[in-house]
C-alpha positions in Angstrom: 50.2 88.2 12.8 47.8 87.0 10.9 48.9 89.8 8.7 52.5 89.3 8.5 51.9 85.7 7.5 49.2 86.9 4.6 52.3 89.4 3.7 55.0 86.7 3.6 52.5 84.3 2.0 53.3 87.3 -0.8 57.2 85.8 -0.8 57.0 82.6 -2.2 54.6 83.3 -4.6 57.3 81.7 -6.5 57.4 78.5 -5.1 54.0 76.9 -5.6 59.7 56.6 17.7 59.1 56.7 20.6 59.3 53.5 22.8 55.8 51.6 23.4 53.6 53.1 25.8 51.1 52.4 27.3 47.6 54.1 27.0 47.2 57.9 27.9 45.0 58.7 30.5 44.2 61.7 29.0 41.2 61.0 26.0 41.6 64.4 23.5 44.0 67.0 23.6 43.2 70.3 24.9 43.5 73.4 22.9 45.3 76.7 24.4 44.3 79.6 23.7 46.4 80.8 21.0 49.3 82.3 22.2 50.4 85.6 20.9 52.5 85.3 17.2 56.2 84.2 18.2 58.9 87.3 17.5 62.0 85.7 15.9 65.2 87.5 16.4 66.8 90.0 14.1 70.2 88.2 13.1 71.9 91.9 11.4 72.6 94.8 12.7 70.5 97.6 12.1 72.7 100.2 11.3 72.4 103.8 14.1 69.4 106.3 12.5 67.9 104.0 10.0 64.1 103.3 10.4 62.4 99.6 11.7 60.3 97.4 10.5 60.3 95.0 12.4 57.5 94.1 14.3 55.1 90.9 13.9 53.8 92.1 10.6 56.8 93.3 9.0 59.5 91.3 9.8 61.1 89.3 7.0 63.0 86.8 9.0 64.5 84.7 5.5 66.9 87.6 4.1 69.1 88.9 5.5 71.3 91.4 4.4 71.5 95.2 2.3 69.2 94.8 -1.2 70.3 98.0 -3.6 73.7 98.3 -2.9 76.1 95.5 -4.1 76.4 92.4 -2.3 80.4 91.2 -0.5 78.4 87.5 -1.8 75.4 86.2 -1.5 74.2 82.5 0.0 71.3 80.7 -1.2 70.4 78.0 1.1 67.9 76.4 2.8 66.6 77.5 6.0 67.9 74.6 8.9 70.8 75.1 9.8 70.6 79.0 9.7 71.5 78.8 14.0 75.1 77.9 12.6 75.3 79.7 8.9 74.4 83.1 10.6 75.9 82.8 13.5 79.2 84.4 15.4 81.0 81.9 14.6 80.5 82.1 11.0 78.9 84.7 9.2 79.7 86.9 11.6 83.2 85.7 12.0 84.6 85.3 8.3 85.5 88.8 8.3 87.9 89.5 10.3 89.3 86.2 9.3 89.5 87.5 6.3 91.0 90.7 6.4 94.3 88.9 8.9 94.6 86.4 5.3 97.1 88.2 3.2 95.6 87.0 -0.3 92.1 88.3 1.0 93.2 91.7 3.1 91.4 93.2 0.3 87.8 92.3 -0.1 85.3 94.2 1.2 82.8 91.9 2.8 81.0 94.5 4.2 77.4 93.4 3.0 76.8 89.7 2.8 73.5 88.2 1.8 72.4 85.4 2.5 68.6 84.0 1.7 67.4 81.0 4.1 64.2 78.9 2.5 62.8 75.8 1.4 65.5 74.0 -0.7 62.1 74.2 -3.8 62.3 77.7 -3.2 66.1 78.0 -3.7 65.4 76.0 -7.0 62.3 78.1 -8.3 64.2 81.3 -7.7 66.9 80.6 -9.7 64.8 78.4 -11.7 62.4 81.6 -12.5 64.3 84.9 -11.7 62.7 86.2 -9.0 60.5 86.3 -5.6 57.6 88.4 -4.5 57.2 89.4 -1.7 54.0 91.4 -0.9 53.9 94.0 -3.6 57.9 93.8 -3.2 59.6 91.2 -6.5 63.5 91.1 -6.0 64.8 90.4 -9.5 66.8 86.6 -8.9 69.3 87.9 -12.2 73.1 88.4 -12.7 72.5 91.7 -14.0 70.5 92.6 -10.2 72.8 91.0 -8.3 71.2 89.3 -6.0 72.3 86.4 -7.6 74.3 83.1 -5.3 77.7 83.0 -5.7 76.5 79.4 -3.5 73.8 77.0 -2.8 73.8 75.0 0.1 72.1 71.9 0.2 70.7 68.2 -0.4 71.5 66.0 -3.0 68.6 66.5 -5.2 67.7 70.5 -4.9 71.9 70.1 -6.0 71.4 68.1 -8.6 68.8 70.0 -10.9 70.3 73.3 -9.7 72.9 70.9 -11.9 70.5 70.0 -14.6 69.6 73.4 -15.2 73.7 74.8 -15.6 73.5 76.8 -12.4 75.7 74.9 -10.2 79.4 73.5 -11.2 79.5 70.2 -11.3 80.8 68.7 -8.0 80.1 69.7 -4.1 81.0 68.5 -1.1 79.4 68.0 2.2 79.8 70.0 6.0 76.4 68.5 8.1 74.6 66.0 9.1 71.7 66.3 10.8 70.2 64.1 14.3 67.4 63.1 12.5 64.3 63.9 14.0 62.1 64.4 16.9 58.8 65.7 18.5 58.4 69.3 19.8 56.5 69.9 22.1 54.7 73.2 24.2 56.5 73.2 27.5 55.7 71.1 30.5 54.5 68.9 27.9 51.2 68.6 28.8 48.9 65.8 27.3 52.4 63.3 28.4 53.4 62.8 24.7 57.5 60.7 25.6 57.5 58.7 21.5 55.7 58.8 18.5 53.0 56.5 19.8 51.8 59.0 21.8 50.8 61.1 19.8 48.0 59.6 18.2 46.6 58.3 22.1 47.3 61.5 23.5 44.4 62.9 20.6 47.5 65.5 19.5 47.1 67.2 16.9 50.3 66.8 14.6 51.3 70.1 12.6 53.6 67.7 9.8 55.6 69.9 6.9 54.0 70.1 3.6 53.3 68.1 0.9 54.0 71.6 -1.4 56.6 73.5 -0.2 58.5 70.4 1.3 57.2 67.1 -0.6 60.5 65.4 -0.1 61.4 65.8 3.9 57.4 64.6 4.2 58.3 61.9 2.9 61.7 61.1 4.5 59.5 61.4 7.7 57.0 58.8 6.9 58.5 56.2 5.3 61.0 56.8 8.9 57.8 56.1 10.9 56.9 53.6 9.4 59.6 52.1 10.3 60.6 53.0 13.2 56.3 52.4 14.7 55.0 50.8 12.1 52.1 51.3 8.7 49.3 50.4 11.5 50.8 53.5 14.2 52.2 55.9 11.5 49.1 55.7 9.9 47.9 57.1 13.1 50.4 59.6 13.4 49.2 60.8 9.9 45.8 61.0 10.7 46.9 62.9 13.7 47.9 65.7 10.9 45.9 69.2 11.6 44.8 71.5 8.9 46.9 74.1 7.5 46.7 77.3 9.3 45.5 80.4 7.2 47.9 82.5 6.8 50.4 78.8 5.9 53.2 80.4 4.2 55.7 77.0 3.6 58.5 77.4 5.5 59.1 74.3 7.7 61.1 76.3 10.5 59.0 78.6 10.9 55.6 77.5 10.6 55.9 74.6 12.8 56.8 76.4 15.8 54.3 79.1 15.2 51.3 76.3 15.1 52.3 74.5 17.9 53.1 78.1 19.7 49.4 79.2 18.3 47.3 76.3 19.2 46.9 74.5 15.9 48.6 71.7 16.6 50.2 70.1 20.2 52.7 69.1 18.3 55.2 69.1 15.6 57.6 66.5 14.0 60.8 67.5 12.2 64.3 67.9 12.7 66.2 67.2 16.3 68.7 70.1 15.5 65.6 72.6 14.7 63.5 71.5 18.0 66.3 72.9 20.0 67.2 75.7 18.2 63.4 77.1 19.0 63.8 76.1 22.4 66.1 77.9 23.1 65.1 81.6 21.6 62.0 81.0 22.7 62.5 78.8 25.9 59.4 79.8 27.3 56.9 78.2 24.4 58.5 74.8 23.7 60.9 71.8 25.1 61.9 68.6 22.3 60.8 65.1 22.9 63.9 62.9 21.4 62.8 59.8 18.9 64.8 56.7 20.3 66.1 55.7 16.5 65.3 59.0 14.4 69.0 59.5 13.9 69.5 56.9 12.2 67.3 58.2 9.5 69.5 61.7 9.8 70.2 64.7 5.9 73.2 65.8 4.6 73.8 69.1 3.8 76.3 70.3 0.8 78.5 73.1 -0.6 78.1 73.9 -4.1 79.3 76.3 -6.6 78.1 79.0 -8.7 79.3 78.4 -12.1 80.7 81.4 -13.4 80.4 83.5 -9.7 79.9 86.7 -9.8 82.2 87.8 -6.2 84.7 84.7 -7.2 87.5 85.6 -4.6 85.0 86.5 -1.7 83.4 82.8 -2.5 86.7 81.6 -2.6 88.0 83.4 0.2 84.3 81.4 2.7 84.6 78.3 1.6 88.6 78.2 3.0 87.4 79.9 6.1 84.1 77.9 6.2 85.6 73.9 5.8 88.0 75.7 8.3 85.2 75.5 11.1 81.6 74.1 10.3 83.0 70.8 11.0 83.7 71.7 14.8 81.0 74.2 14.8 77.7 72.8 13.6 77.3 70.2 16.2 77.4 72.9 19.2 74.2 73.9 17.6 72.5 70.1 17.5 74.2 68.7 14.9 76.0 65.2 14.2 79.7 65.1 14.1 80.9 63.9 10.9 83.9 61.8 10.5 87.1 62.5 8.6 85.1 60.1 6.0 82.0 62.8 5.6 83.8 66.1 5.7 83.9 67.5 3.0 83.2 64.7 1.2 82.3 64.7 -2.8 79.5 64.8 -3.6 78.5 64.3 -7.5 75.9 65.9 -9.5 76.3 64.4 -13.2 
């Protein structure tokens, strides 16, 4: 995994509360022997006879599709909703739906490319025109075809892209999360049942990096201050574990890796991400809900790129997506949006 992390570390060279409880009996965290690295599930179907490098060192989890052949549709998005977007309910079902629609039946949707990296990385890829994966540099440009038709992200990154002239002046919201929770090891060996238990247990906490996810970190800090007060929040953030060697700055990969490998005892991140990790790695992790955290939700919006390379595919996917996402996303532990929230416009100017 160290080799894999070093490899994927190059991928981002283009980017630079629980209720109060009695003190726990365990005074110091028990540091386990580092476990085997997590093996992330492969979400694509590799054609027969194609040699696949899908081991710990060679897997590239956050670019889905085929590079070097014309793309049918390209979506750049943050990775925290990949479990819903890449599911059989959304991207898996889209080509068949399009074939059933007379106005879209002629579309070739054989190669939908999706990039699921942190939002600052999405913005920087579009701004700088490239992304490095170790020795391989991907040209992010209209000329190469590896350029988004759709960008899905929060309001701030979408506004940055609007300032660059990359996306249209209005986006539409499609998901709201359930706030944050705590990720712990299977069996919860330190008995962490709320935010205040993290520091009391002597546990080390994994948090989003300041450099790669500054907005997420600031949002969590403000929420924790509100839920347990600043003194207790200071203790929790003081228990942050140092970065592990090869950390790449992708929260939805780094945080579970830190807990699984023993670099941290607990991680603070979005509820639906932890729910996903507990499903795909049931022998590694458990979810600890945080009372009141659902108030600190975030929303994601769907933005159309100006003058897209594949306009009809974009139109088809947008129609399909908004007909499905409201029902699909709650299946993956997102909150259910009401009539006023779902597909609500987001002005970017």
